[in-house]
Tab-separated table of C-alpha atoms and ligand atoms in Angstrom:
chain	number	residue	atom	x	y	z
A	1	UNK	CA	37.858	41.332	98.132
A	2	UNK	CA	34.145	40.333	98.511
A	3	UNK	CA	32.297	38.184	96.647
A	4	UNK	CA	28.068	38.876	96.016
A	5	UNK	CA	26.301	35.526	95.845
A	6	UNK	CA	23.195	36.016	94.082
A	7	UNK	CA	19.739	35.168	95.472
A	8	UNK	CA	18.684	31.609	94.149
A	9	UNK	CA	23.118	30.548	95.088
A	10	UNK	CA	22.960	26.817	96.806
A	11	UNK	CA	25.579	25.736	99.881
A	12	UNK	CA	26.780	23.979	97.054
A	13	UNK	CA	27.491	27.254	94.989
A	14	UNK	CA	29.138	28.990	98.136
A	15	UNK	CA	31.308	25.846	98.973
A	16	UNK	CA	32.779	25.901	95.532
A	17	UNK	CA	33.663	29.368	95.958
A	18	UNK	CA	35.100	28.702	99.470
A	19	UNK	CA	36.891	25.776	98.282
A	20	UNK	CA	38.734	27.526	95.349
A	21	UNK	CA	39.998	30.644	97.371
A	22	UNK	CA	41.036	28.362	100.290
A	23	UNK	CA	42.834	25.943	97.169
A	24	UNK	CA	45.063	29.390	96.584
A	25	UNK	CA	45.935	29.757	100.432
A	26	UNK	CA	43.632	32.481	101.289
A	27	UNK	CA	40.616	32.551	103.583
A	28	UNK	CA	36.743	32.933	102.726
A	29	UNK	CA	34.418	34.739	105.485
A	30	UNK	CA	30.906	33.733	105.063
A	31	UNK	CA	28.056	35.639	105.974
A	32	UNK	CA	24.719	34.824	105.534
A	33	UNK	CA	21.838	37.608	105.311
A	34	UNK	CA	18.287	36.879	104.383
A	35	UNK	CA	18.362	37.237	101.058
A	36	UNK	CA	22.239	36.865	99.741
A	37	UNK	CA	25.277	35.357	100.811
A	38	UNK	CA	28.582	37.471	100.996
A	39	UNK	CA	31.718	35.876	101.218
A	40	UNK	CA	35.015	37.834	102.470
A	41	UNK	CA	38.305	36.993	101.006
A	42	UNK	CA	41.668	37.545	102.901
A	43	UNK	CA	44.863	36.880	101.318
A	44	UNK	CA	46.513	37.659	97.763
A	45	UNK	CA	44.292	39.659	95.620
A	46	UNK	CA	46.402	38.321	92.324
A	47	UNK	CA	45.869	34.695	93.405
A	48	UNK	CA	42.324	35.659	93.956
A	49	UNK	CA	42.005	37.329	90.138
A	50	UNK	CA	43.197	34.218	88.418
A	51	UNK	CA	40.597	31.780	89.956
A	52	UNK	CA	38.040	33.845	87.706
A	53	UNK	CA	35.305	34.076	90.858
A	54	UNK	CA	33.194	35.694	88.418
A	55	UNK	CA	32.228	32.828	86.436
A	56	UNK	CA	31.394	30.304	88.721
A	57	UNK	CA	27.659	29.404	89.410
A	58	UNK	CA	26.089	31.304	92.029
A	59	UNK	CA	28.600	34.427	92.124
A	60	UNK	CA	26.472	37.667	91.400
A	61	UNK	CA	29.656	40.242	91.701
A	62	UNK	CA	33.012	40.506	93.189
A	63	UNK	CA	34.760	43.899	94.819
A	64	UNK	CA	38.137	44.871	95.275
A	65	UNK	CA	38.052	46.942	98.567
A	66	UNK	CA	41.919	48.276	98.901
A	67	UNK	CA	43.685	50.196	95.874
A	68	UNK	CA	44.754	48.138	92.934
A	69	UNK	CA	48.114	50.319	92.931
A	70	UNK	CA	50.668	49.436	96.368
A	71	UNK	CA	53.861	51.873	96.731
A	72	UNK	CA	52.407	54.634	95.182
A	73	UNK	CA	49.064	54.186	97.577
A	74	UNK	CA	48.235	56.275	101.164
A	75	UNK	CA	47.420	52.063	102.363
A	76	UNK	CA	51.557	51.851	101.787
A	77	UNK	CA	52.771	55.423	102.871
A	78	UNK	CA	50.378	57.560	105.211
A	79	UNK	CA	52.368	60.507	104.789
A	80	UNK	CA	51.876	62.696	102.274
A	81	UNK	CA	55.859	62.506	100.544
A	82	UNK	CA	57.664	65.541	99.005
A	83	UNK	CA	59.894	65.226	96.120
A	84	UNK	CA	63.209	67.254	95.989
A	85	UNK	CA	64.291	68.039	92.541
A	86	UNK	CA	67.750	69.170	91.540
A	87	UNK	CA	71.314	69.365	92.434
A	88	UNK	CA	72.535	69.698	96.578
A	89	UNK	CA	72.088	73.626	97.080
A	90	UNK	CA	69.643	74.013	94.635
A	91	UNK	CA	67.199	71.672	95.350
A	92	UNK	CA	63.425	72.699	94.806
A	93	UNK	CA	60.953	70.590	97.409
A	94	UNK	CA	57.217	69.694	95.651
A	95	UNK	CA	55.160	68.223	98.648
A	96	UNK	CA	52.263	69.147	100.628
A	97	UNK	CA	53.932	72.012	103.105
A	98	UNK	CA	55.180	73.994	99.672
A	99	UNK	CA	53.738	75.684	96.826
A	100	UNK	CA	56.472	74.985	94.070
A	101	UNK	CA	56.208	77.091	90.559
A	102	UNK	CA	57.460	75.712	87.120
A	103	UNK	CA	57.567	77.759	84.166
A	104	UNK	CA	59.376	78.092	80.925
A	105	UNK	CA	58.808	77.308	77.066
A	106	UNK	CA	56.638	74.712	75.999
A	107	UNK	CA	60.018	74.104	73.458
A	108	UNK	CA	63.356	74.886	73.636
A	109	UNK	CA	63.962	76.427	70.022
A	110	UNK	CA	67.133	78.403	70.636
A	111	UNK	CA	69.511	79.580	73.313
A	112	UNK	CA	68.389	83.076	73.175
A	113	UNK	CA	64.688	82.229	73.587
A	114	UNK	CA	65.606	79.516	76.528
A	115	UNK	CA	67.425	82.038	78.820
A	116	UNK	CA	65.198	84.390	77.896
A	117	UNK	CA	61.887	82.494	78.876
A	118	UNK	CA	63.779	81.446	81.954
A	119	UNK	CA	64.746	84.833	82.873
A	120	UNK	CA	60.886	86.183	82.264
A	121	UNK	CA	60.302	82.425	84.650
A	122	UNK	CA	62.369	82.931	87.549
A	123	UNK	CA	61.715	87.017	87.918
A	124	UNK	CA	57.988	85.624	87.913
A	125	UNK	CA	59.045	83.543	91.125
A	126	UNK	CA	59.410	80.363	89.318
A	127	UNK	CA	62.149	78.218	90.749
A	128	UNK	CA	61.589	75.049	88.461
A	129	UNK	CA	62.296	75.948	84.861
A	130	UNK	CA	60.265	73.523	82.475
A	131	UNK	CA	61.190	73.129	78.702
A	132	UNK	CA	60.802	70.524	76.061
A	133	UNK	CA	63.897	69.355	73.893
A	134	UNK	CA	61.985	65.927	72.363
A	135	UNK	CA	59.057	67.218	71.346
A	136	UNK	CA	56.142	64.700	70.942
A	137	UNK	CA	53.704	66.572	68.502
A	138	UNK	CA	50.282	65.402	67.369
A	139	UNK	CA	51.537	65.850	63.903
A	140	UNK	CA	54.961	64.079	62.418
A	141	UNK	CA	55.178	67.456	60.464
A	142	UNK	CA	55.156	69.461	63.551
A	143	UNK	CA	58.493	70.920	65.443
A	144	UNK	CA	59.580	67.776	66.992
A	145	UNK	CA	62.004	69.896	69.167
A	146	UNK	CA	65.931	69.930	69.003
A	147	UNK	CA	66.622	66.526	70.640
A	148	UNK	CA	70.063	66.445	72.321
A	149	UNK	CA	70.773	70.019	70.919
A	150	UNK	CA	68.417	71.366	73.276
A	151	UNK	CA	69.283	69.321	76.463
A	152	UNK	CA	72.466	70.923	76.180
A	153	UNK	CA	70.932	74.596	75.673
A	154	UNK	CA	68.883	73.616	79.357
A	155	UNK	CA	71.812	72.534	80.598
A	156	UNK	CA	73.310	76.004	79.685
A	157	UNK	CA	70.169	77.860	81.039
A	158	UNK	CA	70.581	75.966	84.508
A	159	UNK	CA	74.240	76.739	85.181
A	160	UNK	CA	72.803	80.743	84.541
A	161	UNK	CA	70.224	81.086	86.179
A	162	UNK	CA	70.438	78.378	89.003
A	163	UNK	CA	66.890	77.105	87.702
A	164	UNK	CA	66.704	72.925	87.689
A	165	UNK	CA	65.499	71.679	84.535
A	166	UNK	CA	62.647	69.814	83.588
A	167	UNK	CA	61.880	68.362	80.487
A	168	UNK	CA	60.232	65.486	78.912
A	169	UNK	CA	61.365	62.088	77.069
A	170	UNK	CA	59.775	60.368	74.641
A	171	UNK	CA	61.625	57.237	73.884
A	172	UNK	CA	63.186	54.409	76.392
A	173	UNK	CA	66.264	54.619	73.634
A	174	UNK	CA	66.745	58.792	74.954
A	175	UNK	CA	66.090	58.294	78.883
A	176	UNK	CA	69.774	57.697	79.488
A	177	UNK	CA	70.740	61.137	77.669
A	178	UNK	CA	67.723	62.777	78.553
A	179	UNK	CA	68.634	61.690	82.666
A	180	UNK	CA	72.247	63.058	82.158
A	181	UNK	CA	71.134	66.531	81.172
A	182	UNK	CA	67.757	66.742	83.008
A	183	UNK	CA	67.265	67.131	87.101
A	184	UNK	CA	63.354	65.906	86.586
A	185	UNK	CA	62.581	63.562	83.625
A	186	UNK	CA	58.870	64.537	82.492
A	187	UNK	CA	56.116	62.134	80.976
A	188	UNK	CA	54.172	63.407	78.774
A	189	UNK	CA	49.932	63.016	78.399
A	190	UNK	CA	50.481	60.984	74.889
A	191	UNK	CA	53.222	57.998	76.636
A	192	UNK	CA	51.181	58.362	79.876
A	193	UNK	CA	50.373	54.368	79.316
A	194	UNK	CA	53.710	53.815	77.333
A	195	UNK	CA	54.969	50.973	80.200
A	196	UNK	CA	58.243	49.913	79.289
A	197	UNK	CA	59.115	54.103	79.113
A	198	UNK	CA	57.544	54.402	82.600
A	199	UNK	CA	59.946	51.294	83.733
A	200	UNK	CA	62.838	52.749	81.983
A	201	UNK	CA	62.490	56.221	83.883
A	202	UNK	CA	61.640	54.351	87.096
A	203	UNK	CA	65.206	52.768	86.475
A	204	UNK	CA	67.064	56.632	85.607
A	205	UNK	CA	67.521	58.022	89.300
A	206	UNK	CA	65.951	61.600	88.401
A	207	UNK	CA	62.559	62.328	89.627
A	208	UNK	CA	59.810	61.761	87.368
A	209	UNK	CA	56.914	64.458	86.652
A	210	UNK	CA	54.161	62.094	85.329
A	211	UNK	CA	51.285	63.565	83.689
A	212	UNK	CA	47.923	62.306	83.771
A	213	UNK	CA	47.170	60.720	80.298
A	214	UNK	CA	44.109	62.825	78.235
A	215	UNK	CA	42.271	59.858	78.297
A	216	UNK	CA	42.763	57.958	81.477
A	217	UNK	CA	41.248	57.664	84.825
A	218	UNK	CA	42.942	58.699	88.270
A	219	UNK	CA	43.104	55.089	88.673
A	220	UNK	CA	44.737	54.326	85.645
A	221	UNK	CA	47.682	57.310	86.007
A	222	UNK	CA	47.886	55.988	89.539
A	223	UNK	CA	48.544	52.575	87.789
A	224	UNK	CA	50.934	54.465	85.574
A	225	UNK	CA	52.957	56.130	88.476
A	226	UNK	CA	53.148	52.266	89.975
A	227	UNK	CA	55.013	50.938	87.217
A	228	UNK	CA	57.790	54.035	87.855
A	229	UNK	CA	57.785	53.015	91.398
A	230	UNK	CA	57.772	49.310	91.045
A	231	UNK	CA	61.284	50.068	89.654
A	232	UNK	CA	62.770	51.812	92.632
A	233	UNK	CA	61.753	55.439	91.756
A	234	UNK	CA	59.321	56.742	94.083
A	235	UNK	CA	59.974	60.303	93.466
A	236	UNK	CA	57.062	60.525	91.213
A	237	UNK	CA	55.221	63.932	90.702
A	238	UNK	CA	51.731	63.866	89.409
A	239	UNK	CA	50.412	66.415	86.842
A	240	UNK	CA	46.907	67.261	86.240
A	241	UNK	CA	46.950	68.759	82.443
A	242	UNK	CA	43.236	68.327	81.395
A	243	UNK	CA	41.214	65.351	79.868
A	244	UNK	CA	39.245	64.815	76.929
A	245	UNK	CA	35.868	65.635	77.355
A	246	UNK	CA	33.057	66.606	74.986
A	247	UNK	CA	33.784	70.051	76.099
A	248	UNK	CA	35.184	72.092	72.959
A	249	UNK	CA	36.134	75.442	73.917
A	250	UNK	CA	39.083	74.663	75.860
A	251	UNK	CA	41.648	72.305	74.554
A	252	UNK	CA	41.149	69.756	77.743
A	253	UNK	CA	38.807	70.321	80.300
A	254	UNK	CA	40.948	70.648	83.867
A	255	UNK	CA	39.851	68.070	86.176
A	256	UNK	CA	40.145	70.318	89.365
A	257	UNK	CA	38.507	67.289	91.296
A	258	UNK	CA	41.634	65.106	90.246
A	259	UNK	CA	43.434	67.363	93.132
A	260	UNK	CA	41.943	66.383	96.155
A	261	UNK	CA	41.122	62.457	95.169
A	262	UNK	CA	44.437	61.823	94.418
A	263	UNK	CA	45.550	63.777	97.753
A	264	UNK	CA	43.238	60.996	99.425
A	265	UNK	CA	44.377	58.148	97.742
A	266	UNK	CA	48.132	58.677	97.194
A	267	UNK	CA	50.823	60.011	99.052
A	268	UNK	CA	52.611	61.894	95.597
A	269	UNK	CA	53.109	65.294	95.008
A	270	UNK	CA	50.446	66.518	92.439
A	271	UNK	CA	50.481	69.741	90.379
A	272	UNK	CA	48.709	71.287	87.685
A	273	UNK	CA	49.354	72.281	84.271
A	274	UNK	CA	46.772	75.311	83.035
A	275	UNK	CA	48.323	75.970	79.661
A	276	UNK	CA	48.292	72.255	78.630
A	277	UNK	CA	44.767	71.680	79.693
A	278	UNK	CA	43.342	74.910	78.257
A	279	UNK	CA	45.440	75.892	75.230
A	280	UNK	CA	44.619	79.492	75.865
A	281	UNK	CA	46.860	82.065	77.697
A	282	UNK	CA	43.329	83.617	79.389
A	283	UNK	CA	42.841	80.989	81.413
A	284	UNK	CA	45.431	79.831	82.624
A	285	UNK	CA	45.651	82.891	85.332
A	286	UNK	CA	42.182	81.906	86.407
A	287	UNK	CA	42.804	78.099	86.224
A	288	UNK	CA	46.365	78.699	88.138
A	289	UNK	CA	44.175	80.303	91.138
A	290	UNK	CA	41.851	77.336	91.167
A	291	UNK	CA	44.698	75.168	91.543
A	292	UNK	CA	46.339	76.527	94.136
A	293	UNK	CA	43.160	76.689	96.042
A	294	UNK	CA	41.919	73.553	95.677
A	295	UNK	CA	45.380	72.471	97.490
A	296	UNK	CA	47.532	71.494	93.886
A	297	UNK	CA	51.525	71.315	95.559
A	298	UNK	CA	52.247	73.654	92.529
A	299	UNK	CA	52.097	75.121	88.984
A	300	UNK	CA	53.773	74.564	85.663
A	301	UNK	CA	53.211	76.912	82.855
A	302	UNK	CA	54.684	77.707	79.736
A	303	UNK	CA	56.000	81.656	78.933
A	304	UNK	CA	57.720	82.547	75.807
A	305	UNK	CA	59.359	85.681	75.399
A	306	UNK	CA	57.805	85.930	71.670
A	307	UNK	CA	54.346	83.803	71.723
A	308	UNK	CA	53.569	85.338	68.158
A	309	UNK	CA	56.673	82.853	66.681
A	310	UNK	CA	56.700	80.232	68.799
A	311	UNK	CA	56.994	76.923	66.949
A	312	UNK	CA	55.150	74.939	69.855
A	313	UNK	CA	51.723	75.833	71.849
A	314	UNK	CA	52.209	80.277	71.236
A	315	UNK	CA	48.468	80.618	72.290
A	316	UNK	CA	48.877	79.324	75.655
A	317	UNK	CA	52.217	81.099	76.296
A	318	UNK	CA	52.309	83.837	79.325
A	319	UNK	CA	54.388	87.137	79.209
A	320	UNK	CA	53.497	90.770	80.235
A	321	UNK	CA	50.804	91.492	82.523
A	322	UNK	CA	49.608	87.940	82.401
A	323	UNK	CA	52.918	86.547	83.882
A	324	UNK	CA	52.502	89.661	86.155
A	325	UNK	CA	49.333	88.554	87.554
A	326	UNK	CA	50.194	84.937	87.489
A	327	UNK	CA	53.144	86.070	89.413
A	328	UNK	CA	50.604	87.636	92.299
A	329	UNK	CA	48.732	84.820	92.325
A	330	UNK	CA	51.664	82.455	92.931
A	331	UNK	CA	52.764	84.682	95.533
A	332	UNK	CA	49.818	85.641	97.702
A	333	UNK	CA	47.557	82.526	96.924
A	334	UNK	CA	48.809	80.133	99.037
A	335	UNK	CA	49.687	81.656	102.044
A	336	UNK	CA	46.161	81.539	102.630
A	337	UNK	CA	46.225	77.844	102.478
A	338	UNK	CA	48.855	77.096	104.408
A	339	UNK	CA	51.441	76.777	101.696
A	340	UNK	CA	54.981	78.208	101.723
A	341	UNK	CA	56.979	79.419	98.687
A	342	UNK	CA	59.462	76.569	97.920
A	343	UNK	CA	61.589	79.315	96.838
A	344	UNK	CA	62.141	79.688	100.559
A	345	UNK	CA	63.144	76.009	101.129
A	346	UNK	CA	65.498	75.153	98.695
A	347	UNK	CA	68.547	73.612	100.140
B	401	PEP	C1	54.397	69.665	77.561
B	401	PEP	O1	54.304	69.901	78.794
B	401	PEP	O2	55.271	70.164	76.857
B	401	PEP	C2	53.421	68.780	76.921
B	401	PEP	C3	53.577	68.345	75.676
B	401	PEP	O3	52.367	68.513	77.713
B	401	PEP	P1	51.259	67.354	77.594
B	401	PEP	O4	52.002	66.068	77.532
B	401	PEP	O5	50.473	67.552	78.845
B	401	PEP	O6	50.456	67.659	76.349
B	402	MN	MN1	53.140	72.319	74.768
């Protein structure tokens, strides 16, 4: 941390401010230019935060110069980590040597219309099949999804097709059902700053896909992600799925950017979501592409065998030629950077 001393600050001002951080065990480097003081602070930044620098006389600013998030942070881990999700045999690697694909309906309504999206999923090269059970709508009229019902109809769709399952919970009461039935537990955009769920799925033992909430920064989902880890989980994928912006003609404008700053920052997985962040099945092909180039560690889309009568997010849903092209985007795409299928490495 470094403390700004404005111009006019006395020795007596920069004492005081030496004196407190040395009272809390740390040590204050004091540099003198012409015209301002800077003091350097060494020690713990918490202690530091409670003596209130701000507001003593003389202090013009303070900085934090290393990452307010720890485990989740490239200053804890160098490495950039992959996350393995599913069952020994089938498990599915998202990290930085793979390109992973995730794909199913944005709700599981019935069995028929699980295996079926799962089925249109996997023969689009999909190896992760996504699908939400608790459904948390914008609207209390709204499908709200069939709860444990459909955890049991993923369940089903796994054993056929081989596919782990993700899918999301909404409530710390459900993460204990939710973790029995699920091989990834997903957070959605709307409990993205709900902490005690983030703590309860930190404390589940299934690896968490953690999207970015509509409304906060990177620094805040990072924040988010370090309240999963603080509880022992560190298998934490990130998903990009669009902010709010004052941009109306897509549903959430992607932040393509988020990509590569969280790459620099943190060492977890990050992904994107094109049908979430766009709400429109036309671009999510062109979004996908973006993704994959810009170095996301994979893709999660929704399909639905019959987009026309879905109850949850039809206009975004892929099938026919659009899951076709996805499909040879997914495939060709990152080979040219550097990316193998994580088809190819499940184990
Ligand atoms: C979803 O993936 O089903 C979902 C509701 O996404 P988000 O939380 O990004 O809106
Ligand atoms: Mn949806």
């Amino acid at each position: 941390m470094v403390v700004v001393m404005s111009p006019d600050a006395t020795d007596e001002d920069i004492a005081r401010v030496v004196s407190r951080v040395e009272g809390v065990g740390g040590e204050a480097f004091v540099s003198k230019g012409v015209v301002r003081t800077i003091i350097g602070l060494v020690g713990d930044i918490e202690s530091f935060h409670h003596l209130n620098l701000r507001t003593l006389r003389g202090v013009a600013d303070v900085h934090r110069i290393s990452d307010p998030y720890k485990l989740v942070s490239r200053q804890h881990h160098a490495e950039r980590s992959t996350v393995w999700v599913g069952p020994e045999g089938r498990r599915v690697p998202i990290g930085p040597d793979s390109f992973t694909f995730l794909a199913g309906p944005c709700a599981v309504e019935s069995a028929e219309q699980t295996v079926e999206a799962a089925r249109m999923a996997q023969s689009a090269g999909a190896t992760i099949l996504r699908g939400g059970a608790f459904k948390p709508r914008t609207s209390p009229y709204a499908f709200q999804g069939l709860g444990v019902a459909g955890l049991e109809i993923l369940a089903g769709v796994r054993e056929a097709t081989g596919m782990p399952v993700v899918t999301e919970v909404v409530d710390a009461r459900d993460v204990p059902v939710v973790a029995e039935y699920a091989d990834m537990l997903q957070i959605g955009t709307r409990n993205a700053a709900n902490f005690g769920l983030l703590q309860a799925v930190g404390e589940a033992g299934k690896p968490v896909l953690l999207k970015r909430g509509m409304n906060a920064t990177i620094e805040e989902w990072l924040m988010a992600a370090e309240y999963v880890a603080q509880r022992g989980n560190l298998d934490i994928v990130l998903c990009e799925r669009g902010i709010r912006t004052f941009e109306p003609s897509t549903r959430n404008t992607l932040d393509i950017s988020a990509v590569p700053v969280v790459q620099a920052t943190s060492h977890l997985p990050i992904i994107i979501d094109p049908s979430h962040a766009a709400g429109r099945k036309d671009l999510v092909v062109p979004l996908a592409r973006a993704g994959i180039a810009v170095g996301a560690d994979g893709v999660i889309v929704d399909v639905h065998p019959k987009p026309e009568v879905a109850l949850c997010d039809g206009p975004q849903a892929l099938l026919g030629n659009d899951l076709r092209e996805l499909a040879q985007a997914v495939r060709k795409l990152p080979k040219v950077v550097g990316r193998v299928d994580a088809g190819t490495m499940i184990r």
